[in-house]
Phi, psi and omega in degrees: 000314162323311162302328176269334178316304173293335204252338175280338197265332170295321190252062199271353165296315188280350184276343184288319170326276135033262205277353172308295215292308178312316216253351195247312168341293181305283187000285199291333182271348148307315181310335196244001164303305182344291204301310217268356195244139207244130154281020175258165176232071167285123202265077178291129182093328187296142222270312186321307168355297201261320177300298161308306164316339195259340179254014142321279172306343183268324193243347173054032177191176175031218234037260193264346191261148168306146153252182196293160141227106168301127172250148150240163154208111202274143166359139185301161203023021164249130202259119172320325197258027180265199196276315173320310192281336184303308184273048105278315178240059147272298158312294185303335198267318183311327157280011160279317188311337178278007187259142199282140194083009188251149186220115210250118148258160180176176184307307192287016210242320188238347174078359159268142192273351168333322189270020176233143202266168200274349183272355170084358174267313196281146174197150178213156178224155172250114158267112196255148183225163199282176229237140211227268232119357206291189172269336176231076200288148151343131150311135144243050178282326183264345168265003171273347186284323150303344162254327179293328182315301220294325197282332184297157175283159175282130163111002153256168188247160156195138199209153181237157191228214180112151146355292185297285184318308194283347198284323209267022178067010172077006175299117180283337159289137189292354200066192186279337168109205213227291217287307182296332177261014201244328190272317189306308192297313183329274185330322173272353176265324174314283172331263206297355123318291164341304206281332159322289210261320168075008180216157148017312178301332177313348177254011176278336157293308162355311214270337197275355210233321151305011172229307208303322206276299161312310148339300167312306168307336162288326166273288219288004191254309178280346164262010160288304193303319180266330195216168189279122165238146197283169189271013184274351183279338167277011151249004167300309180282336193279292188270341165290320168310306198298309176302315174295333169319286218273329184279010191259307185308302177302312189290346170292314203259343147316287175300320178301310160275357155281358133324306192290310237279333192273005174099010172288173168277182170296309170292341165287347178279308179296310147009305201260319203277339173271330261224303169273273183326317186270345167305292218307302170350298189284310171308323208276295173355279173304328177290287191323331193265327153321299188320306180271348160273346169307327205288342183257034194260017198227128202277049198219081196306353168301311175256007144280309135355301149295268224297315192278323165301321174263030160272352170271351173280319178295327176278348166289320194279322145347265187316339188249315149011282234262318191247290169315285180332244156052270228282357146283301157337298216301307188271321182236021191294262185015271186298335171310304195302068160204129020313313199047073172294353194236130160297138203269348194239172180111166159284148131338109176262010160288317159285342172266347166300308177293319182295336158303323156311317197260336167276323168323319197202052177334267155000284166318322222269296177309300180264012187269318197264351181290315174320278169347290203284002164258320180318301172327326207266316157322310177288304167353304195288317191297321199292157185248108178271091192184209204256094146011126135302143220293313218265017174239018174273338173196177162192018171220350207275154174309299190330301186311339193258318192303311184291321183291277173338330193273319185305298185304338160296325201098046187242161146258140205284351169278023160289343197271029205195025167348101176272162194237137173244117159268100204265163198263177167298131200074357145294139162241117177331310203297318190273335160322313221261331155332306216276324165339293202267009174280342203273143182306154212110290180267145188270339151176134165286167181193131168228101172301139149281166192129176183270034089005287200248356156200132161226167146085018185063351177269166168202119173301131174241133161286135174245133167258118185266160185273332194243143185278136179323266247278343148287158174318313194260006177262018181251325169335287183299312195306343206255337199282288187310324161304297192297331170289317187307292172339332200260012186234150162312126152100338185242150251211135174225130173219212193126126179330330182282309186309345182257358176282291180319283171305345126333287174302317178305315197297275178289008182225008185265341165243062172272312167351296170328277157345304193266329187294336185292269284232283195319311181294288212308318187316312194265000160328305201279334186270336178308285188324324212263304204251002204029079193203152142231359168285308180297330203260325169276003152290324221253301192299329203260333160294337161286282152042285167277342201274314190265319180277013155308326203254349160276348164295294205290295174288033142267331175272323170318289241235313200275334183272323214066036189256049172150354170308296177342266204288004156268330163242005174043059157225149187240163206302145199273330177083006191181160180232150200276138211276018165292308182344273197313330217255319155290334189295309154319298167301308199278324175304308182290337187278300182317294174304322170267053155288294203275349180295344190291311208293335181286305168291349174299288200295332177276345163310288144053231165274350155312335178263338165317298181294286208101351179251117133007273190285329193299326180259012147307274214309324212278335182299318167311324191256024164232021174204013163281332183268342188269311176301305172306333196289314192289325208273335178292311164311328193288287206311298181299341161295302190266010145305302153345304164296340153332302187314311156351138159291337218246122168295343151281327173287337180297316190293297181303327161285348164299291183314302184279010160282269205283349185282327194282302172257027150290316166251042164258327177260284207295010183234277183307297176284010160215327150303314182295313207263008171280298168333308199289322181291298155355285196310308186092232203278331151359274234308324200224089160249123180229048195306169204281325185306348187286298196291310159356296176287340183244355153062067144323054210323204016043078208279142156325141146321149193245150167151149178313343166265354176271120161243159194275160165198109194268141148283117168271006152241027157234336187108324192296148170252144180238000000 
């Protein structure tokens, strides 16, 4: 750290030139990501996979995308399945069928009564359209409602439902956009800077976090040029940079004035704060980015594209840490530091009471949060991992009404989830779709004719299961309907639920994996860090507990519904979407031992400073309690922002990466840890030698109240 310390404050025209030519570079290659960026999760091998892409290619609709379901409902004494009516809403879907690219089952099409609701009025259809990937596709509910109307008797409805419509919770608004929520967190991390720093200086993290995040866009701009990257990463990079940026800044231009406050010079004062602050930096730094590179021990090129893209957000944010700042300190820190309503140097004395409070009563301390983290953790063990249930997607929304309506006819909700069978030349559709619709489950199959439904010597059988994939008994019918598909030459079964299911296999069949891999590298890097092997598997077991807490909490929010309602007016979802836990995870473990390094740094510390334990408990809390709340408030306040979102899955990933940063910023960090750290005593830095040996280990100063620290800027050394 010294060495980068020395060599930027020698070159500080060419590195701000540097990060100039990076922040006007990124600017313009953000304007041009979007387009560049892929929402699909393509499972390569995967059989659902494969079935879909070839009916893509064939059919340009359905595979993986939801379809539209078109309702009528017709006038009182008009009976849906009588002949009249049959040529009336024949007439209506066929004027959807003119709309380019759709391909329609429905009664009248198909003569199945499968599509009439039990009440002799209901009639329903499926309209598949074609499938973009996106994370929210378009409606296109107001243009089947407009070509169907025109066709209808007066005094009929007609409303569209689907997937699509309920997930996005029926909002008719787009949300604030990446840039505009990007400005909303800016403002709430200003506030909370302010409130740090009480001077001038509060925009200096700002200005690190205003370089870094463009800087992220550039490089993720340029890992487009080699590989498909999702598109969730550019809100990744946008609101998780501004928080990693700005907690990295803060804790650097901290330390640095509590440097000046002891009476250094400015550049030595930077020296020292690289010499500590920035070791801390660099270590918080590498865990976040393990944490996200873990994401490619997973067979989804979608979240290796995540692991890999946002792992370039902590090293972009490193790096302009590591190098701008400094060479900013260095020149205009002085004059930034004014008023200085916050003393720059010193302990908390609200935080060092409290950290007294928690060695006094270690114990207590110790089962209080231990409690907290197995209820949450109790609630944990409940979540459901899949696709939500429809009829827990809304309940004032149309969509939301269309289905209920649909339900009371006797429709069931797993129409909206169609498997699609694809038979090759020389099958004949009708009796697959016979043999289909015989299985227990289903509610009927159906192989319409037309150039719709064959082309290419091939033909699509639509299957309706009675049960939503993500039950028990629709994962059931799905296995039933595969195992027949399986008995055939050639033919190929997918649909959004069969590609749900093989998700959940994908991801989670080397989630194991994931977590011992990341759990190891991690604590190989804090073993190192903290020279301990007690602290670091402290550190690891407690991340640990700290995400699955916070999966107790968006099990109760989002899956219970005990506050989705009244903050975002969705109401419980009935499952989390199986992507969540698993960024929530990666991201969550890394993010969090940000604040365990800056903490065990400083009580390290001040323990060799002192020689006492409980003395560097109290003095480390109270000198890094108001910076850890500040930051974990920032964090927090990025992914409210993000929150913000039209899409019912980012509400949920940002609900997780909300509440995981301040569980563990307060009941962990701020109780657990330094209770724990008391508890151990001298354990905490037990290291022996085949340890330090194997992990190639210094050699630490003697410890004790007579020893004092001092780095030297020209060896690096603490003396």
């Amino acid at each position: 750290m010294l060495a980068v310390s020395r060599f930027v404050l020698r070159h500080k025209l060419a590195v701000a030139v540097f990060w100039l030519v990076v922040l006007v570079a990124g600017g313009a290659a953000s304007a041009k990501l979007g387009s560049r960026l892929s929402g699909q999760f393509a499972l390569p091998g995967a059989a659902s996979y494969q079935a879909n892409q070839q009916i893509l290619r064939l059919y340009g609709n359905g595979g993986s995308g939801y379809p539209e379901v078109a309702v009528v409902r017709l006038p009182p004494g008009q009976a849906a399945g009588s002949r009249g009516a049959r040529l009336v809403l024949g007439r209506a879907f066929a004027a959807v069928g003119r709309i380019p690219g759709l391909r329609i089952a429905d009664y009248a099409s198909t003569g199945d009564r499968a599509f009439l609701g039990s009440d002799g009025r209901t009639s329903y259809g499926l309209v598949f359209t074609p499938f973009t990937g996106e994370l929210s596709p378009p409606s296109l509910g107001p243009e089947i409602i407009a070509a169907m109307t025109p066709a209808l008797p007066a005094g009929s409805g007609v409303q569209v439902t689907g997937m699509n419509e309920l997930t996005s919770g029926g909002q008719a608004k787009q949300g604030f956009g990446v840039l505009a929520e990007t400005l909303l967190a800016g403002a709430a991390a200003l506030a909370v800077l302010a409130f740090v720093f009480g001077s001038a200086l509060t925009l200096m993290p700002l200005l690190m976090a205003a370089v870094a995040i463009p800087g992220c866009f550039l490089a993720v701009f340029g890992l487009t040029e080699i590989t498909s990257v999702s598109v969730i990463v550019q809100y990744l990079v946008a609101l998780i940079g501004l928080g990693v940026a700005i907690d990295y800044s803060l804790l650097l231009v901290t330390r640095w004035r509590q440097e000046l406050a002891a009476g250094h010079g400015s550049d030595e004062a930077v020296h020292r704060a690289m010499a500590t602050a920035g070791r801390s930096v660099a270590y918080s730094g590498a865990t976040v980015a393990i944490g996200l590179l873990s994401l490619i021990v997973l067979p989804v090129p979608a979240l290796r594209s995540i692991g890999i893209g946002g792992m370039l957000v902590p090293a972009v944010s490193v790096a302009v840490t590591l190098t701008l700042l400094p060479v900013l300190l260095a020149t205009a820190g002085r004059r930034m530091d004014w008023p200085r309503r916050r003393r720059p140097g010193g302990t908390g004395r609200a935080w060092t009471t409290w950290a007294r409070l928690v060695v006094r009563r270690k114990w207590a301390a110790t089962l209080a949060a231990l409690g907290v983290l197995a209820v949450l953790g109790v609630a944990a063990s409940g979540m459901k991992v899949g696709e939500p249930a429809a009829s827990a997607l809304g309940t004032t929304t149309p969509a939301a009404q269309t289905l209920r309506g649909l339900e009371h006819a006797g429709v069931p909700a797993g129409v909206l989830d169609p498997i699609e069978i694809l038979a090759p030349a020389g099958t004949d559709p009708a009796a697959l779709a016979q043999r289909l619709a015989a299985l227990p489950g289903v509610r009927t199959a159906t192989a319409p004719t037309g150039p719709a439904w064959r082309r290419g010597g091939t033909a699509l059988v639509s299957v309706q299961a009675a049960a939503e994939p993500s039950s028990a008994a629709g994962q059931a019918t799905l296995a039933r309907v595969r195992q027949v598909a399986a008995s055939k030459p050639g033919v190929l079964a997918g649909g959004p639920g069969a590609a749900l299911l093989d998700e959940n296999h994908a991801f989670y069949g080397r989630f194991p994996l994931l977590i011992a891999v990341l759990a190891a590298v991690t604590f190989i890097l804090l073993a190192r860090a903290f020279g301990s092997l007690l602290l670091p598997l402290k550190a690891v077991l407690l991340n640990l507990a700290s995400v699955g807490a916070t999966y107790g909490v968006i099990v109760l929010v989002w899956q219970r519904g005990h506050g989705s309602h009244a903050i975002w007016g969705v109401p419980a979802t009935g499952a989390i979407t199986n992507w969540v836990p698993l960024i929530a995870f990666a991201f969550l473990f890394g993010l969090s031992m940000d604040y365990e390094v800056f903490i065990l740094t400083r009580i390290r510390e001040e323990r060799d400073r002192t020689g006492s334990t409980d003395a560097g408990v109290v003095e480390g809390i109270g000198r890094t309690g108001r910076l850890v709340t500040g930051a974990a408030l920032i964090m927090f306040f990025a992914f409210g922002a993000l929150s913000t979102g039209p899409e019912t899955d980012l509400k949920v990933a940002a609900t997780a990466f909300g509440a995981g940063i301040l569980l563990d910023a307060t009941v962990v960090r701020g109780l657990l840890v330094p209770a724990l750290v008391a508890v151990f005593g001298k354990w905490n830095w037990w290291l022996p030698a085949w340890a330090r040996w194997l992990l190639q280990v210094p050699a630490l100063p003697p410890t004790g109240p007579a020893v004092t620290q001092r780095v030297s800027p020209g060896t690096g050394h603490g003396t």
